[in-house]
């Protein structure tokens, strides 16, 4: 009887100890298939390895950054999935911690190109690249380079669709920075780029899309023949049944759009472990195969057709994200005054 | 004699009006109808024409955990915000509707102010204010935020009904010896009950559809359906979003039918009968 009581007491103490150690952390994720892959490839292995729980908040970076900024001493989020522009805001406002190999050993498997743009306050975890999606039956000979694409709109070679100013994740980089870069114009000198955009608009061969689904509708309905889009989305659409859609990166290359991860300042230190599991080869391989985007662990091997579709990070162009965030208000103002949509 | 065989000419004006009304409603309803049709598509993308019909996106809607959990949470928030709005709004509406104070109109305007404020601004302000109060991103914060935007609908409908009903019945009850509480319970409350119900259901509809406030308070346990729909739509383009939108529309229509059945929609739109 005494032994049974002792065993019972020990089991209670042990279970109490285990529950005291088990921690719940809060992580963020983009919605849809991205979130499902995130749970399966990152959250599940983390929970299995640590016995902790990672609660996932689905939403948007501007929402999360505001929530952290409103509660900096007791943030509701421990690990923040982000985009480059809002990641820069989080760094500038001191909302995130610097990330080192000591805290995240798997960071050693990530090329410096993915951490340097974040000044060490996080790392890219996967990326897409903008290129041109087009309908093969209406554009038999798509332009080989970006400038020829823009000139082709003015010449009337096809009707193109471009992201409107409200497509925050695409327009600043894939369209505006792209034009500044191609034309060799400093980011704060907007006149030449806006003139080019107005010339495209005035040609009558240009329409705009204001969400990612509208782009596909425009191409399928015949409203547009070709336009700027993201690789992963284009391939998913093609595989999903839009057979005549094709995608490529015009010269001098696609424009990168990275997803970023950051550990929130004053958030749980368990966040480091979560990020470490996320950056492991097996987790990253799983995620890339689920969502069709390249990841950053350099040991990851891609199966076909992913291997022949994903670009190397060395071949894509990296916009000046910090520079863009400084001039963006001026770009929006000039866009509204000239292009107007 | 020929005048007795006068032929009635078609009223062209009336015909034109009918055509206009039909066209107007078609214009209003078309986007909703398209969404409903797409929700039964078998295609992985929103393509037209739809070749095969299917319930696969309703199945996807049921399988995608955030849709169902956020729908359940949205319904809870809508009910809680409506109840809180009733508790705050009904006494305020009754007091202001019968008040002789020259400030009553100003106070009423102040209480209806959330209707005229940009919701996104209200959302940011509430996030920082409630965080400063220590509530942060919590269920209570979401309910309080939704109450702020639901409250005007209760106040407006209850005050409108109360003003229309006049004072005579309450005065008669008082003359016959009823106390203040008895007058309220047996006379005033039955008079404004229709307004409370109509306002509450409209407040729930406003809450269910709210994105700008919910957006800033969304966490693992506090995500509402519109926030999840936005996040889904930003990253995925299958017709599951049409299926959940159709479900949400059905819920809204059922609630409006309940209002119409119980009190009439004229209480909501402020139209006299």
PDB file of C-alpha atoms in Angstrom, chain B:
ATOM      1  CA  UNK B   1     -69.868  57.148 -79.325  1.00  0.00           C
ATOM      2  CA  UNK B   2     -66.315  56.459 -80.394  1.00  0.00           C
ATOM      3  CA  UNK B   3     -65.134  57.652 -76.969  1.00  0.00           C
ATOM      4  CA  UNK B   4     -66.700  54.606 -75.290  1.00  0.00           C
ATOM      5  CA  UNK B   5     -64.187  52.315 -77.060  1.00  0.00           C
ATOM      6  CA  UNK B   6     -61.077  54.096 -75.752  1.00  0.00           C
ATOM      7  CA  UNK B   7     -58.075  51.745 -75.861  1.00  0.00           C
ATOM      8  CA  UNK B   8     -55.947  51.767 -72.743  1.00  0.00           C
ATOM      9  CA  UNK B   9     -52.432  52.697 -73.727  1.00  0.00           C
ATOM     10  CA  UNK B  10     -49.552  50.966 -71.991  1.00  0.00           C
ATOM     11  CA  UNK B  11     -47.966  53.179 -69.409  1.00  0.00           C
ATOM     12  CA  UNK B  12     -44.453  53.475 -70.834  1.00  0.00           C
ATOM     13  CA  UNK B  13     -43.213  55.233 -67.756  1.00  0.00           C
ATOM     14  CA  UNK B  14     -44.339  52.382 -65.515  1.00  0.00           C
ATOM     15  CA  UNK B  15     -42.791  49.779 -67.815  1.00  0.00           C
ATOM     16  CA  UNK B  16     -39.523  51.694 -67.877  1.00  0.00           C
ATOM     17  CA  UNK B  17     -39.558  51.909 -64.090  1.00  0.00           C
ATOM     18  CA  UNK B  18     -40.126  48.151 -63.774  1.00  0.00           C
ATOM     19  CA  UNK B  19     -37.324  47.394 -66.217  1.00  0.00           C
ATOM     20  CA  UNK B  20     -35.054  49.762 -64.315  1.00  0.00           C
ATOM     21  CA  UNK B  21     -35.879  48.151 -60.963  1.00  0.00           C
ATOM     22  CA  UNK B  22     -35.270  44.649 -62.332  1.00  0.00           C
ATOM     23  CA  UNK B  23     -31.968  45.750 -63.901  1.00  0.00           C
ATOM     24  CA  UNK B  24     -30.965  47.490 -60.700  1.00  0.00           C
ATOM     25  CA  UNK B  25     -31.567  44.398 -58.569  1.00  0.00           C
ATOM     26  CA  UNK B  26     -29.835  42.206 -61.149  1.00  0.00           C
ATOM     27  CA  UNK B  27     -26.826  44.522 -60.929  1.00  0.00           C
ATOM     28  CA  UNK B  28     -26.839  44.289 -57.129  1.00  0.00           C
ATOM     29  CA  UNK B  29     -27.374  40.555 -56.951  1.00  0.00           C
ATOM     30  CA  UNK B  30     -25.106  39.440 -59.806  1.00  0.00           C
ATOM     31  CA  UNK B  31     -21.838  39.366 -57.783  1.00  0.00           C
ATOM     32  CA  UNK B  32     -23.498  37.309 -55.028  1.00  0.00           C
ATOM     33  CA  UNK B  33     -25.043  34.919 -57.539  1.00  0.00           C
ATOM     34  CA  UNK B  34     -21.670  34.471 -59.269  1.00  0.00           C
ATOM     35  CA  UNK B  35     -20.004  33.629 -55.947  1.00  0.00           C
ATOM     36  CA  UNK B  36     -22.720  31.072 -55.168  1.00  0.00           C
ATOM     37  CA  UNK B  37     -22.354  29.490 -58.616  1.00  0.00           C
ATOM     38  CA  UNK B  38     -18.553  29.318 -58.309  1.00  0.00           C
ATOM     39  CA  UNK B  39     -18.892  27.588 -54.942  1.00  0.00           C
ATOM     40  CA  UNK B  40     -20.368  24.586 -56.765  1.00  0.00           C
ATOM     41  CA  UNK B  41     -17.621  24.480 -59.391  1.00  0.00           C
ATOM     42  CA  UNK B  42     -15.554  21.354 -59.825  1.00  0.00           C
ATOM     43  CA  UNK B  43     -12.564  23.330 -61.134  1.00  0.00           C
ATOM     44  CA  UNK B  44      -9.515  24.160 -59.044  1.00  0.00           C
ATOM     45  CA  UNK B  45      -9.741  27.760 -60.245  1.00  0.00           C
ATOM     46  CA  UNK B  46     -12.443  30.291 -60.841  1.00  0.00           C
ATOM     47  CA  UNK B  47     -12.866  29.635 -64.545  1.00  0.00           C
ATOM     48  CA  UNK B  48     -15.869  30.316 -66.745  1.00  0.00           C
ATOM     49  CA  UNK B  49     -17.925  28.576 -67.975  1.00  0.00           C
ATOM     50  CA  UNK B  50     -18.257  25.994 -65.229  1.00  0.00           C
ATOM     51  CA  UNK B  51     -18.236  22.567 -66.807  1.00  0.00           C
ATOM     52  CA  UNK B  52     -18.962  20.294 -63.849  1.00  0.00           C
ATOM     53  CA  UNK B  53     -20.811  20.842 -60.606  1.00  0.00           C
ATOM     54  CA  UNK B  54     -19.405  19.545 -57.348  1.00  0.00           C
ATOM     55  CA  UNK B  55     -19.530  19.907 -53.581  1.00  0.00           C
ATOM     56  CA  UNK B  56     -15.748  19.469 -53.287  1.00  0.00           C
ATOM     57  CA  UNK B  57     -15.190  23.068 -52.125  1.00  0.00           C
ATOM     58  CA  UNK B  58     -17.754  22.668 -49.369  1.00  0.00           C
ATOM     59  CA  UNK B  59     -15.848  19.570 -48.310  1.00  0.00           C
ATOM     60  CA  UNK B  60     -12.607  21.576 -48.441  1.00  0.00           C
ATOM     61  CA  UNK B  61     -14.307  24.293 -46.368  1.00  0.00           C
ATOM     62  CA  UNK B  62     -15.205  21.734 -43.705  1.00  0.00           C
ATOM     63  CA  UNK B  63     -11.718  20.223 -43.740  1.00  0.00           C
ATOM     64  CA  UNK B  64      -9.812  23.511 -43.515  1.00  0.00           C
ATOM     65  CA  UNK B  65      -9.642  23.915 -39.748  1.00  0.00           C
ATOM     66  CA  UNK B  66      -9.308  27.733 -39.579  1.00  0.00           C
ATOM     67  CA  UNK B  67     -12.540  28.198 -41.554  1.00  0.00           C
ATOM     68  CA  UNK B  68     -14.635  26.202 -39.110  1.00  0.00           C
ATOM     69  CA  UNK B  69     -12.948  27.378 -35.906  1.00  0.00           C
ATOM     70  CA  UNK B  70     -13.119  31.026 -36.991  1.00  0.00           C
ATOM     71  CA  UNK B  71     -16.760  30.676 -38.043  1.00  0.00           C
ATOM     72  CA  UNK B  72     -17.608  29.297 -34.590  1.00  0.00           C
ATOM     73  CA  UNK B  73     -15.652  32.108 -32.919  1.00  0.00           C
ATOM     74  CA  UNK B  74     -17.291  34.743 -35.159  1.00  0.00           C
ATOM     75  CA  UNK B  75     -20.740  33.524 -34.143  1.00  0.00           C
ATOM     76  CA  UNK B  76     -19.766  33.650 -30.447  1.00  0.00           C
ATOM     77  CA  UNK B  77     -18.394  37.179 -30.816  1.00  0.00           C
ATOM     78  CA  UNK B  78     -21.490  38.294 -32.728  1.00  0.00           C
ATOM     79  CA  UNK B  79     -23.810  37.043 -29.975  1.00  0.00           C
ATOM     80  CA  UNK B  80     -21.633  38.475 -27.180  1.00  0.00           C
ATOM     81  CA  UNK B  81     -21.326  41.869 -28.902  1.00  0.00           C
ATOM     82  CA  UNK B  82     -25.074  41.993 -29.509  1.00  0.00           C
ATOM     83  CA  UNK B  83     -25.854  41.169 -25.850  1.00  0.00           C
ATOM     84  CA  UNK B  84     -23.353  43.741 -24.593  1.00  0.00           C
ATOM     85  CA  UNK B  85     -24.742  46.307 -27.020  1.00  0.00           C
ATOM     86  CA  UNK B  86     -28.253  45.647 -25.736  1.00  0.00           C
ATOM     87  CA  UNK B  87     -27.154  46.054 -22.122  1.00  0.00           C
ATOM     88  CA  UNK B  88     -25.440  49.356 -22.871  1.00  0.00           C
ATOM     89  CA  UNK B  89     -27.503  50.635 -25.766  1.00  0.00           C
ATOM     90  CA  UNK B  90     -31.099  50.077 -24.642  1.00  0.00           C
ATOM     91  CA  UNK B  91     -30.896  52.183 -21.454  1.00  0.00           C
ATOM     92  CA  UNK B  92     -29.004  54.873 -23.364  1.00  0.00           C
ATOM     93  CA  UNK B  93     -31.555  54.910 -26.202  1.00  0.00           C
ATOM     94  CA  UNK B  94     -34.525  55.061 -23.796  1.00  0.00           C
ATOM     95  CA  UNK B  95     -32.984  57.861 -21.767  1.00  0.00           C
ATOM     96  CA  UNK B  96     -31.949  59.938 -24.761  1.00  0.00           C
ATOM     97  CA  UNK B  97     -35.223  59.435 -26.673  1.00  0.00           C
ATOM     98  CA  UNK B  98     -37.251  60.920 -23.793  1.00  0.00           C
ATOM     99  CA  UNK B  99     -34.652  63.382 -22.569  1.00  0.00           C
ATOM    100  CA  UNK B 100     -35.519  67.046 -22.571  1.00  0.00           C
ATOM    101  CA  UNK B 101     -31.887  68.039 -22.230  1.00  0.00           C
ATOM    102  CA  UNK B 102     -30.430  70.197 -24.957  1.00  0.00           C
ATOM    103  CA  UNK B 103     -27.374  67.935 -24.896  1.00  0.00           C
ATOM    104  CA  UNK B 104     -29.354  64.765 -25.661  1.00  0.00           C
ATOM    105  CA  UNK B 105     -28.980  65.110 -29.414  1.00  0.00           C
ATOM    106  CA  UNK B 106     -25.256  65.723 -29.076  1.00  0.00           C
ATOM    107  CA  UNK B 107     -24.874  62.626 -26.899  1.00  0.00           C
ATOM    108  CA  UNK B 108     -26.890  60.576 -29.390  1.00  0.00           C
ATOM    109  CA  UNK B 109     -24.650  61.784 -32.223  1.00  0.00           C
ATOM    110  CA  UNK B 110     -21.601  60.861 -30.151  1.00  0.00           C
ATOM    111  CA  UNK B 111     -22.928  57.345 -29.546  1.00  0.00           C
ATOM    112  CA  UNK B 112     -23.599  56.904 -33.278  1.00  0.00           C
ATOM    113  CA  UNK B 113     -20.126  58.219 -34.175  1.00  0.00           C
ATOM    114  CA  UNK B 114     -18.550  54.781 -34.821  1.00  0.00           C
ATOM    115  CA  UNK B 115     -20.799  54.544 -37.885  1.00  0.00           C
ATOM    116  CA  UNK B 116     -19.074  57.487 -39.520  1.00  0.00           C
ATOM    117  CA  UNK B 117     -15.514  56.638 -38.506  1.00  0.00           C
ATOM    118  CA  UNK B 118     -13.140  54.738 -40.813  1.00  0.00           C
ATOM    119  CA  UNK B 119     -13.176  51.232 -39.337  1.00  0.00           C
ATOM    120  CA  UNK B 120      -9.495  50.618 -40.018  1.00  0.00           C
ATOM    121  CA  UNK B 121      -8.642  53.668 -37.924  1.00  0.00           C
ATOM    122  CA  UNK B 122     -10.925  52.447 -35.173  1.00  0.00           C
ATOM    123  CA  UNK B 123      -9.228  49.039 -35.306  1.00  0.00           C
ATOM    124  CA  UNK B 124      -5.717  50.423 -34.880  1.00  0.00           C
ATOM    125  CA  UNK B 125      -6.817  52.829 -32.147  1.00  0.00           C
ATOM    126  CA  UNK B 126      -8.621  50.070 -30.234  1.00  0.00           C
ATOM    127  CA  UNK B 127      -5.623  47.748 -30.510  1.00  0.00           C
ATOM    128  CA  UNK B 128      -3.277  50.280 -28.909  1.00  0.00           C
ATOM    129  CA  UNK B 129      -5.866  51.512 -26.389  1.00  0.00           C
ATOM    130  CA  UNK B 130      -6.971  48.078 -25.192  1.00  0.00           C
ATOM    131  CA  UNK B 131      -3.342  46.911 -25.086  1.00  0.00           C
ATOM    132  CA  UNK B 132      -2.520  49.924 -22.935  1.00  0.00           C
ATOM    133  CA  UNK B 133      -5.366  48.833 -20.662  1.00  0.00           C
ATOM    134  CA  UNK B 134      -3.759  45.406 -20.385  1.00  0.00           C
ATOM    135  CA  UNK B 135      -6.307  43.511 -22.452  1.00  0.00           C
ATOM    136  CA  UNK B 136      -4.038  43.057 -25.465  1.00  0.00           C
ATOM    137  CA  UNK B 137      -4.964  40.559 -28.153  1.00  0.00           C
ATOM    138  CA  UNK B 138      -7.704  38.653 -26.351  1.00  0.00           C
ATOM    139  CA  UNK B 139     -11.249  37.403 -26.785  1.00  0.00           C
ATOM    140  CA  UNK B 140     -12.497  40.189 -24.556  1.00  0.00           C
ATOM    141  CA  UNK B 141     -10.799  42.774 -26.760  1.00  0.00           C
ATOM    142  CA  UNK B 142     -12.488  41.380 -29.871  1.00  0.00           C
ATOM    143  CA  UNK B 143     -15.888  41.451 -28.159  1.00  0.00           C
ATOM    144  CA  UNK B 144     -15.332  45.027 -26.930  1.00  0.00           C
ATOM    145  CA  UNK B 145     -14.194  46.138 -30.378  1.00  0.00           C
ATOM    146  CA  UNK B 146     -17.242  44.603 -32.025  1.00  0.00           C
ATOM    147  CA  UNK B 147     -19.494  46.105 -29.363  1.00  0.00           C
ATOM    148  CA  UNK B 148     -18.214  49.567 -30.256  1.00  0.00           C
ATOM    149  CA  UNK B 149     -19.352  49.139 -33.853  1.00  0.00           C
ATOM    150  CA  UNK B 150     -22.548  47.220 -33.003  1.00  0.00           C
ATOM    151  CA  UNK B 151     -23.796  49.646 -30.379  1.00  0.00           C
ATOM    152  CA  UNK B 152     -25.062  52.346 -32.797  1.00  0.00           C
ATOM    153  CA  UNK B 153     -27.414  49.871 -34.482  1.00  0.00           C
ATOM    154  CA  UNK B 154     -29.112  48.982 -31.195  1.00  0.00           C
ATOM    155  CA  UNK B 155     -29.353  52.622 -30.114  1.00  0.00           C
ATOM    156  CA  UNK B 156     -30.699  53.735 -33.460  1.00  0.00           C
ATOM    157  CA  UNK B 157     -33.417  51.097 -33.791  1.00  0.00           C
ATOM    158  CA  UNK B 158     -34.530  51.224 -30.150  1.00  0.00           C
ATOM    159  CA  UNK B 159     -34.626  55.026 -30.078  1.00  0.00           C
ATOM    160  CA  UNK B 160     -36.559  55.136 -33.372  1.00  0.00           C
ATOM    161  CA  UNK B 161     -39.179  52.671 -32.132  1.00  0.00           C
ATOM    162  CA  UNK B 162     -39.448  54.385 -28.754  1.00  0.00           C
ATOM    163  CA  UNK B 163     -39.902  57.864 -30.239  1.00  0.00           C
ATOM    164  CA  UNK B 164     -42.556  56.575 -32.659  1.00  0.00           C
ATOM    165  CA  UNK B 165     -44.558  54.925 -29.888  1.00  0.00           C
ATOM    166  CA  UNK B 166     -45.240  58.163 -27.981  1.00  0.00           C
ATOM    167  CA  UNK B 167     -45.677  58.732 -24.243  1.00  0.00           C
ATOM    168  CA  UNK B 168     -49.396  58.108 -23.777  1.00  0.00           C
ATOM    169  CA  UNK B 169     -49.242  54.415 -22.809  1.00  0.00           C
ATOM    170  CA  UNK B 170     -46.521  54.974 -20.218  1.00  0.00           C
ATOM    171  CA  UNK B 171     -48.415  57.961 -18.808  1.00  0.00           C
ATOM    172  CA  UNK B 172     -51.604  55.916 -18.624  1.00  0.00           C
ATOM    173  CA  UNK B 173     -49.796  53.156 -16.715  1.00  0.00           C
ATOM    174  CA  UNK B 174     -48.341  55.693 -14.309  1.00  0.00           C
ATOM    175  CA  UNK B 175     -51.762  57.295 -13.697  1.00  0.00           C
ATOM    176  CA  UNK B 176     -53.181  53.841 -13.011  1.00  0.00           C
ATOM    177  CA  UNK B 177     -50.619  53.435 -10.236  1.00  0.00           C
ATOM    178  CA  UNK B 178     -47.778  51.490 -11.812  1.00  0.00           C
ATOM    179  CA  UNK B 179     -44.311  52.105 -10.403  1.00  0.00           C
ATOM    180  CA  UNK B 180     -41.335  53.027 -12.620  1.00  0.00           C
ATOM    181  CA  UNK B 181     -40.077  49.457 -12.811  1.00  0.00           C
ATOM    182  CA  UNK B 182     -43.596  48.141 -13.583  1.00  0.00           C
ATOM    183  CA  UNK B 183     -43.983  50.736 -16.340  1.00  0.00           C
ATOM    184  CA  UNK B 184     -40.659  49.708 -17.814  1.00  0.00           C
ATOM    185  CA  UNK B 185     -41.304  45.972 -17.600  1.00  0.00           C
ATOM    186  CA  UNK B 186     -44.957  45.875 -18.680  1.00  0.00           C
ATOM    187  CA  UNK B 187     -45.188  48.850 -21.034  1.00  0.00           C
ATOM    188  CA  UNK B 188     -41.855  50.245 -22.267  1.00  0.00           C
ATOM    189  CA  UNK B 189     -40.048  46.965 -22.866  1.00  0.00           C
ATOM    190  CA  UNK B 190     -42.871  45.388 -24.921  1.00  0.00           C
ATOM    191  CA  UNK B 191     -43.036  48.601 -26.950  1.00  0.00           C
ATOM    192  CA  UNK B 192     -39.344  48.561 -27.885  1.00  0.00           C
ATOM    193  CA  UNK B 193     -38.897  44.781 -28.047  1.00  0.00           C
ATOM    194  CA  UNK B 194     -39.134  44.764 -31.834  1.00  0.00           C
ATOM    195  CA  UNK B 195     -36.456  47.450 -32.034  1.00  0.00           C
ATOM    196  CA  UNK B 196     -34.164  45.539 -29.690  1.00  0.00           C
ATOM    197  CA  UNK B 197     -34.503  42.351 -31.703  1.00  0.00           C
ATOM    198  CA  UNK B 198     -34.027  44.069 -35.032  1.00  0.00           C
ATOM    199  CA  UNK B 199     -31.050  46.052 -33.732  1.00  0.00           C
ATOM    200  CA  UNK B 200     -29.482  42.952 -32.164  1.00  0.00           C
ATOM    201  CA  UNK B 201     -29.713  40.910 -35.323  1.00  0.00           C
ATOM    202  CA  UNK B 202     -28.340  43.740 -37.402  1.00  0.00           C
ATOM    203  CA  UNK B 203     -25.550  44.192 -34.847  1.00  0.00           C
ATOM    204  CA  UNK B 204     -24.744  40.501 -35.205  1.00  0.00           C
ATOM    205  CA  UNK B 205     -24.639  40.817 -38.987  1.00  0.00           C
ATOM    206  CA  UNK B 206     -22.271  43.782 -38.707  1.00  0.00           C
ATOM    207  CA  UNK B 207     -20.081  41.810 -36.307  1.00  0.00           C
ATOM    208  CA  UNK B 208     -20.021  38.700 -38.492  1.00  0.00           C
ATOM    209  CA  UNK B 209     -18.919  40.748 -41.486  1.00  0.00           C
ATOM    210  CA  UNK B 210     -16.396  42.920 -39.665  1.00  0.00           C
ATOM    211  CA  UNK B 211     -12.815  42.774 -40.908  1.00  0.00           C
ATOM    212  CA  UNK B 212     -11.053  46.039 -39.954  1.00  0.00           C
ATOM    213  CA  UNK B 213     -11.491  45.599 -36.184  1.00  0.00           C
ATOM    214  CA  UNK B 214     -11.056  41.819 -36.125  1.00  0.00           C
ATOM    215  CA  UNK B 215      -7.897  42.117 -38.241  1.00  0.00           C
ATOM    216  CA  UNK B 216      -5.952  43.771 -35.436  1.00  0.00           C
ATOM    217  CA  UNK B 217      -7.102  41.364 -32.710  1.00  0.00           C
ATOM    218  CA  UNK B 218      -6.630  38.097 -34.564  1.00  0.00           C
ATOM    219  CA  UNK B 219      -4.619  35.506 -32.639  1.00  0.00           C
ATOM    220  CA  UNK B 220      -4.626  31.709 -32.397  1.00  0.00           C
ATOM    221  CA  UNK B 221      -7.892  31.752 -30.421  1.00  0.00           C
ATOM    222  CA  UNK B 222      -9.314  35.024 -31.674  1.00  0.00           C
ATOM    223  CA  UNK B 223      -9.364  34.718 -35.457  1.00  0.00           C
ATOM    224  CA  UNK B 224     -12.707  35.642 -36.982  1.00  0.00           C
ATOM    225  CA  UNK B 225     -13.945  34.316 -40.296  1.00  0.00           C
ATOM    226  CA  UNK B 226     -13.351  37.478 -42.376  1.00  0.00           C
ATOM    227  CA  UNK B 227      -9.687  37.579 -41.262  1.00  0.00           C
ATOM    228  CA  UNK B 228      -9.176  33.928 -42.166  1.00  0.00           C
ATOM    229  CA  UNK B 229     -10.950  34.475 -45.484  1.00  0.00           C
ATOM    230  CA  UNK B 230      -8.646  37.389 -46.285  1.00  0.00           C
ATOM    231  CA  UNK B 231      -5.534  35.389 -45.388  1.00  0.00           C
ATOM    232  CA  UNK B 232      -6.770  32.416 -47.417  1.00  0.00           C
ATOM    233  CA  UNK B 233      -7.655  34.521 -50.426  1.00  0.00           C
ATOM    234  CA  UNK B 234      -4.238  36.216 -50.400  1.00  0.00           C
ATOM    235  CA  UNK B 235      -2.464  32.908 -50.710  1.00  0.00           C
ATOM    236  CA  UNK B 236      -4.876  30.584 -52.453  1.00  0.00           C
ATOM    237  CA  UNK B 237      -7.310  30.973 -55.303  1.00  0.00           C
ATOM    238  CA  UNK B 238      -9.561  27.945 -55.239  1.00  0.00           C
ATOM    239  CA  UNK B 239     -13.370  28.228 -54.934  1.00  0.00           C
ATOM    240  CA  UNK B 240     -13.336  27.183 -51.245  1.00  0.00           C
ATOM    241  CA  UNK B 241     -13.496  30.901 -50.507  1.00  0.00           C
ATOM    242  CA  UNK B 242     -16.747  31.002 -52.536  1.00  0.00           C
ATOM    243  CA  UNK B 243     -18.120  28.087 -50.499  1.00  0.00           C
ATOM    244  CA  UNK B 244     -17.458  29.753 -47.145  1.00  0.00           C
ATOM    245  CA  UNK B 245     -18.782  33.076 -48.518  1.00  0.00           C
ATOM    246  CA  UNK B 246     -21.974  31.329 -49.586  1.00  0.00           C
ATOM    247  CA  UNK B 247     -22.302  29.774 -46.144  1.00  0.00           C
ATOM    248  CA  UNK B 248     -21.843  33.174 -44.528  1.00  0.00           C
ATOM    249  CA  UNK B 249     -24.433  34.681 -46.882  1.00  0.00           C
ATOM    250  CA  UNK B 250     -26.923  31.932 -45.994  1.00  0.00           C
ATOM    251  CA  UNK B 251     -26.422  32.693 -42.281  1.00  0.00           C
ATOM    252  CA  UNK B 252     -27.039  36.399 -42.925  1.00  0.00           C
ATOM    253  CA  UNK B 253     -30.148  35.723 -45.012  1.00  0.00           C
ATOM    254  CA  UNK B 254     -31.564  33.427 -42.310  1.00  0.00           C
ATOM    255  CA  UNK B 255     -31.009  36.128 -39.708  1.00  0.00           C
ATOM    256  CA  UNK B 256     -32.717  38.744 -41.881  1.00  0.00           C
ATOM    257  CA  UNK B 257     -35.637  36.386 -42.489  1.00  0.00           C
ATOM    258  CA  UNK B 258     -35.983  35.970 -38.729  1.00  0.00           C
ATOM    259  CA  UNK B 259     -36.106  39.752 -38.337  1.00  0.00           C
ATOM    260  CA  UNK B 260     -38.652  40.072 -41.107  1.00  0.00           C
ATOM    261  CA  UNK B 261     -40.762  37.294 -39.607  1.00  0.00           C
ATOM    262  CA  UNK B 262     -40.652  38.651 -36.061  1.00  0.00           C
ATOM    263  CA  UNK B 263     -40.647  42.420 -36.450  1.00  0.00           C
ATOM    264  CA  UNK B 264     -40.275  43.532 -40.043  1.00  0.00           C
ATOM    265  CA  UNK B 265     -37.163  44.967 -41.659  1.00  0.00           C
ATOM    266  CA  UNK B 266     -38.611  48.486 -41.515  1.00  0.00           C
ATOM    267  CA  UNK B 267     -37.272  48.767 -37.958  1.00  0.00           C
ATOM    268  CA  UNK B 268     -33.732  48.379 -39.257  1.00  0.00           C
ATOM    269  CA  UNK B 269     -33.970  50.707 -42.199  1.00  0.00           C
ATOM    270  CA  UNK B 270     -35.829  53.272 -40.144  1.00  0.00           C
ATOM    271  CA  UNK B 271     -38.874  53.334 -42.432  1.00  0.00           C
ATOM    272  CA  UNK B 272     -42.269  54.159 -40.951  1.00  0.00           C
ATOM    273  CA  UNK B 273     -45.241  51.981 -41.742  1.00  0.00           C
TER     274      UNK B 273
END
